[in-house]
Every structure is written in structure tokens, then in C-alpha cells.
mmCIF file of C-alpha atoms in Angstrom:
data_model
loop_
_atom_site.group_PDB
_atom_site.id
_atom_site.type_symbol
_atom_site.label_atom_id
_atom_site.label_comp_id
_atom_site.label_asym_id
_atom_site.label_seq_id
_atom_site.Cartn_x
_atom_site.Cartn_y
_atom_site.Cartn_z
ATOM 1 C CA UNK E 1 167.061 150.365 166.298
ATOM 2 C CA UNK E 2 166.415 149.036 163.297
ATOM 3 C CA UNK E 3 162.830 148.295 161.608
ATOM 4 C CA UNK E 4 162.600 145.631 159.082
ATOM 5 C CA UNK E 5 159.481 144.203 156.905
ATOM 6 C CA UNK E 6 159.632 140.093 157.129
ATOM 7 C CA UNK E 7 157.383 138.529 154.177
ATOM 8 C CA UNK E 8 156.098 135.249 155.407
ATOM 9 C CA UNK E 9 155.154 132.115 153.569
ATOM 10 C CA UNK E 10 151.699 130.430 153.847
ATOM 11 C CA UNK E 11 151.434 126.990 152.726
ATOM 12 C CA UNK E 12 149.653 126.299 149.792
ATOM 13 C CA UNK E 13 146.195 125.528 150.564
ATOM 14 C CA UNK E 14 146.618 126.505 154.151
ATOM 15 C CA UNK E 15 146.897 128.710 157.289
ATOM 16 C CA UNK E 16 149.563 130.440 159.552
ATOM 17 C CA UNK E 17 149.360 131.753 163.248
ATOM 18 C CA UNK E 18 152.194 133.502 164.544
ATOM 19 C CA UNK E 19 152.695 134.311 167.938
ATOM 20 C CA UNK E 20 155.114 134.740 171.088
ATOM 21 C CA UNK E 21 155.208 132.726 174.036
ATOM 22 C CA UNK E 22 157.837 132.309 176.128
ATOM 23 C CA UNK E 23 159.335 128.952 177.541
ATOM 24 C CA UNK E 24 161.236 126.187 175.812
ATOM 25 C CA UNK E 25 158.098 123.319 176.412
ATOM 26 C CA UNK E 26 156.378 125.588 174.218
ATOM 27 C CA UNK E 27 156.829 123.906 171.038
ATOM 28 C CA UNK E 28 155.417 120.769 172.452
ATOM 29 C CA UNK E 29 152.573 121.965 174.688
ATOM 30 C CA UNK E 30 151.078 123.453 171.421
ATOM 31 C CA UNK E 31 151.639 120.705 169.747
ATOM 32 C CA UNK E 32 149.301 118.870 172.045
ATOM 33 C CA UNK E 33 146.428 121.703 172.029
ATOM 34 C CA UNK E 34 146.108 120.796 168.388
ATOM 35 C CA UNK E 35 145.972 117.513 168.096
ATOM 36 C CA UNK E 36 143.716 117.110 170.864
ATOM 37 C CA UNK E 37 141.626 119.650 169.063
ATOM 38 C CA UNK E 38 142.331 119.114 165.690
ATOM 39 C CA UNK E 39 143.776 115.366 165.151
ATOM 40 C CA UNK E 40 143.102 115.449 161.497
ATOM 41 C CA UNK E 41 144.953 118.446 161.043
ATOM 42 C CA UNK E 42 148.367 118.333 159.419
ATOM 43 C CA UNK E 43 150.479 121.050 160.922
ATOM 44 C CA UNK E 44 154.141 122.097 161.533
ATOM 45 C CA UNK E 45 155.601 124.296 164.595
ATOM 46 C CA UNK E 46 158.893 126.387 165.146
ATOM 47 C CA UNK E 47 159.650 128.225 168.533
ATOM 48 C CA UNK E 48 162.478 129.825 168.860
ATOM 49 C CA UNK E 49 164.590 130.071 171.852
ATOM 50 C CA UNK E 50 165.440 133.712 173.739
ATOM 51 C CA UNK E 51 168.442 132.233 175.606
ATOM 52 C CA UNK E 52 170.894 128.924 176.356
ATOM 53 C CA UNK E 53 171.534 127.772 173.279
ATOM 54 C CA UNK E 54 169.098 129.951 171.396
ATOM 55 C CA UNK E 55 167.882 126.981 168.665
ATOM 56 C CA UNK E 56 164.785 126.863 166.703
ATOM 57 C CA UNK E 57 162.659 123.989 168.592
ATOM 58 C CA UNK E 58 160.333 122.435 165.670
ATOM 59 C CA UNK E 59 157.766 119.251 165.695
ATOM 60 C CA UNK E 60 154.417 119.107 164.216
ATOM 61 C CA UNK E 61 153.145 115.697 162.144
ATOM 62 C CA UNK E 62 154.182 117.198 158.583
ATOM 63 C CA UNK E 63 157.417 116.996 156.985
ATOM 64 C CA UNK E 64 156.681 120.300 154.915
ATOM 65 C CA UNK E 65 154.984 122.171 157.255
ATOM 66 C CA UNK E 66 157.308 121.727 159.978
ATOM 67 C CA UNK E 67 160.466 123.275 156.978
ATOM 68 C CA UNK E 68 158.016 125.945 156.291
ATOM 69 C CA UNK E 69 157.101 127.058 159.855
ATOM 70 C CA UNK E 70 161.236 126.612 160.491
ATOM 71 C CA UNK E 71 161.701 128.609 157.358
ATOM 72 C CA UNK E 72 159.745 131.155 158.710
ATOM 73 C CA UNK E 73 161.215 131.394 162.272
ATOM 74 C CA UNK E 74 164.460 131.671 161.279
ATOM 75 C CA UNK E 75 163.581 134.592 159.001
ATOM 76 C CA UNK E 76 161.949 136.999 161.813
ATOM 77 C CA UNK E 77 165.226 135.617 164.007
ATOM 78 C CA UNK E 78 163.341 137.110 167.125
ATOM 79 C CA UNK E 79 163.403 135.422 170.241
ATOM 80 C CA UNK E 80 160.300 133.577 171.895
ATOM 81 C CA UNK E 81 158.243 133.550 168.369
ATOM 82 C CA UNK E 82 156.413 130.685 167.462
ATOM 83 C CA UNK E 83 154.777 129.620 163.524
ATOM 84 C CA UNK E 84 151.867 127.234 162.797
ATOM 85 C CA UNK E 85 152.138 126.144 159.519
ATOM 86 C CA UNK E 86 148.992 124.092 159.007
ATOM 87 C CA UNK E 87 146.833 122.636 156.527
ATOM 88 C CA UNK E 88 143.270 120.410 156.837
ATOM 89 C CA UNK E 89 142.028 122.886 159.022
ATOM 90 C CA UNK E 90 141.552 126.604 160.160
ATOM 91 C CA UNK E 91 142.745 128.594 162.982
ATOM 92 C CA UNK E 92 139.672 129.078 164.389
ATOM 93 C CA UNK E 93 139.533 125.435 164.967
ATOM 94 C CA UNK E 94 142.491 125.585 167.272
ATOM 95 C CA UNK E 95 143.280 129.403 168.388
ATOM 96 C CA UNK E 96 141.452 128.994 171.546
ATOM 97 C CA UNK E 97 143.489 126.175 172.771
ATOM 98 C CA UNK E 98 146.691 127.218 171.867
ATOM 99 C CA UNK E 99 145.634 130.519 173.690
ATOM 100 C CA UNK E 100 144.808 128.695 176.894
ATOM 101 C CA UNK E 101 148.475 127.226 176.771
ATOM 102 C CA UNK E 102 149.538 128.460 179.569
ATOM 103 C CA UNK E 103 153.150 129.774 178.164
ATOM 104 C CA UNK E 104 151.437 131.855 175.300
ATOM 105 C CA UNK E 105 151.809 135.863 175.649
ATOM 106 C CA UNK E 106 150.607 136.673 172.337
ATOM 107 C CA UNK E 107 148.732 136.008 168.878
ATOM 108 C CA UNK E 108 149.766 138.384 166.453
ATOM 109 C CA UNK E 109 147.709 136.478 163.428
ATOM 110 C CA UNK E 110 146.286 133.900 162.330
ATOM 111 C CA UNK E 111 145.672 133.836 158.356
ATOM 112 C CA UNK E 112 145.555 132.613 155.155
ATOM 113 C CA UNK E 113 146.549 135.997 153.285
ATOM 114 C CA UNK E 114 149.925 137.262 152.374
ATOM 115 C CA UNK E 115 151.400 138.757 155.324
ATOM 116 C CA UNK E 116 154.153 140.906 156.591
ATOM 117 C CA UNK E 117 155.936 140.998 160.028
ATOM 118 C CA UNK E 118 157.287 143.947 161.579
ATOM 119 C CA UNK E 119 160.471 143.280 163.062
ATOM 120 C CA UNK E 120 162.696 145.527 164.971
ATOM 121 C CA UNK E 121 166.114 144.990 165.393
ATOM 122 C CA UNK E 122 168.753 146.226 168.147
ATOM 123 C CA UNK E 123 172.016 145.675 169.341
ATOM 124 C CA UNK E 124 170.305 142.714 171.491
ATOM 125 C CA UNK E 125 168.327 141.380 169.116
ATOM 126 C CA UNK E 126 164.850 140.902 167.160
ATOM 127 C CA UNK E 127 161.278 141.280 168.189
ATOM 128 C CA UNK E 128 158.228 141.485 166.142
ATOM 129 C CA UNK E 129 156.506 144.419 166.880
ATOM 130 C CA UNK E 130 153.233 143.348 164.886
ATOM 131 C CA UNK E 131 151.800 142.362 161.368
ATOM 132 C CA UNK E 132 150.535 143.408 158.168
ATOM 133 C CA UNK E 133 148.123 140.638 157.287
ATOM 134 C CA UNK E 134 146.422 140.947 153.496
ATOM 135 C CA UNK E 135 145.397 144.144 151.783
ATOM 136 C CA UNK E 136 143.196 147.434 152.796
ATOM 137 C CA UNK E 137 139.529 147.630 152.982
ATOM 138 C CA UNK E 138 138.094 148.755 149.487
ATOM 139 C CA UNK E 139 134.866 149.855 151.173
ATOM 140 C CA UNK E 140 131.541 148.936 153.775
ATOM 141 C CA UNK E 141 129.612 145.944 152.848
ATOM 142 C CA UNK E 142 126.182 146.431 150.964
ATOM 143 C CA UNK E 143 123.501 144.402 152.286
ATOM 144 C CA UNK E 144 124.435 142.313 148.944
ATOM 145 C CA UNK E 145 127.665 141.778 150.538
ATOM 146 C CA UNK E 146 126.148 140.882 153.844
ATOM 147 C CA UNK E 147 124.047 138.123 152.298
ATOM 148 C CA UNK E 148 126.658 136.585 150.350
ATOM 149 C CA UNK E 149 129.179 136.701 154.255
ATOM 150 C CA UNK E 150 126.002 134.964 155.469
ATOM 151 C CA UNK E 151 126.128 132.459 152.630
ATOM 152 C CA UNK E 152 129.369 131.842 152.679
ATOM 153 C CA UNK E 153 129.586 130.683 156.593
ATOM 154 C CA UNK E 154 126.560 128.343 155.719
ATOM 155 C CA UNK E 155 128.455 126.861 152.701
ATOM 156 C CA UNK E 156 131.358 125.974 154.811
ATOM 157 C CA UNK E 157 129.524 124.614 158.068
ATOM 158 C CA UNK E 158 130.370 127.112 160.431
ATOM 159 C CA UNK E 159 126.725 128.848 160.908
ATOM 160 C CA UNK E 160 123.558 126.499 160.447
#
């Protein structure tokens, strides 16, 4: 076995989830968790297959985003791995629903930093084994810190 360090791209401006799941309606039943969640959102999806043909299934409602997420699949080249590529919105609009799809096994992130997959390889095949998603902690939050977290979740509407 092999172990391998896949750099992924984040859209500019935006968000990725990756995850595994682990039948071929995949690609389309999260397609409809976000737009029934998120229709405003501007997203792309790749899923790739673990057996027949062994394609990378994409759709989404964004040109771009649906390359990038495509981009993306094809570089991990494991089987049953799926990539949001999205923009107009945040995961935490939509992670819950795509988790509730019933097909979905696993999220391994969900982020807007530079991130790193860790991908074994055998004789078989690939499989992500997890991520490295943005940089280490630099220390505990002051209460300074705490007050500007605070602020910051007020500023952008998600606490009142």
C-alpha cells in the first residue's frame, strides 16, 4: 500500500464537502437535498463509481463548479467519493440534508480552507483515508478572542 497526499481545489469565493457514499443515484439524490435546501446556491457534484463502468457521475447547476468538483474526483481516483463544489452558500446550510441521504456513509469535510486528502493506494485501488483541512491551532482563545467569535456569528446572521 501506498499513501499519497491529494491537494484539493476550493472555488474562489466558496466551499467544498467531500465525502463517500456509496450507490450510483448518489450524484442526483444530493443534488436534490440542496436545492431543496439551498435553491439559491450555485453548486457542482462528482461521484465516482466503485464498479460497472467505474465513470465519474457529475451534475450540479454550475458550469465551473461542476469541472472543479470533476477535477477534484478524478484526482483522489477512489471509488464511492463524492465533491461539492459550491458557492452562494455554506455547508452548514446543507450538511444535514445531504447527511440524511440515505446512500451517504461519510463526511470527511466540509471547508473553505486549503485542504489535503489522504489517499491510500493498493493493488485494487484508492480510498481516502481522511483529511488535512487548513493549518494548526496557534493557541486557546482569550476572552478577546471569544468576543470577537461572538461578533463575528452576529455579523453574518447566524446567532441573533
Amino acid at each position: 500500500m501506498e499513501l499519497k497526499l491529494v491537494s484539493l481545489e476550493i472555488p474562489e469565493g466558496g466551499n467544498l464537502i467531500l465525502g463517500q457514499t456509496h450507490f450510483i443515484k448518489s450524484v442526483e439524490d444530493i443534488y436534490e437535498a440542496i436545492v431543496n435546501t439551498a435553491p439559491q446556491m450555485k453548486f457542482g457534484i462528482a461521484f465516482n463509481e466503485a464498479s460497472g463502468p467505474c465513470l465519474t457521475r457529475v451534475d450540479g447547476n454550475d458550469d465551473a463548479l461542476k469541472g472543479l468538483a470533476a477535477r477534484n474526483a478524478g484526482a483522489l481516483a477512489a471509488g464511492h467519493i463524492f465533491v461539492v463544489a459550491m458557492r452562494e452558500g455554506y455547508p452548514i446550510n446543507v450538511l444535514g440534508r445531504i447527511r440524511d441521504v440515505p446512500e451517504v456513509c461519510t463526511i470527511y469535510c466540509a471547508t473553505a480552507n486549503p485542504v489535503q486528502s489522504v489517499v491510500a493506494a493498493s493493488e485494487q485501488g484508492r480510498g481516502v483515508l481522511g483529511v488535512i483541512d487548513g493549518f494548526p491551532p496557534k493557541g486557546v482563545e482569550t476572552g478577546e478572542d471569544a468576543e470577537k467569535r461572538r461578533a463575528f456569528l452576529r455579523m453574518i446572521g447566524y446567532k441573533r
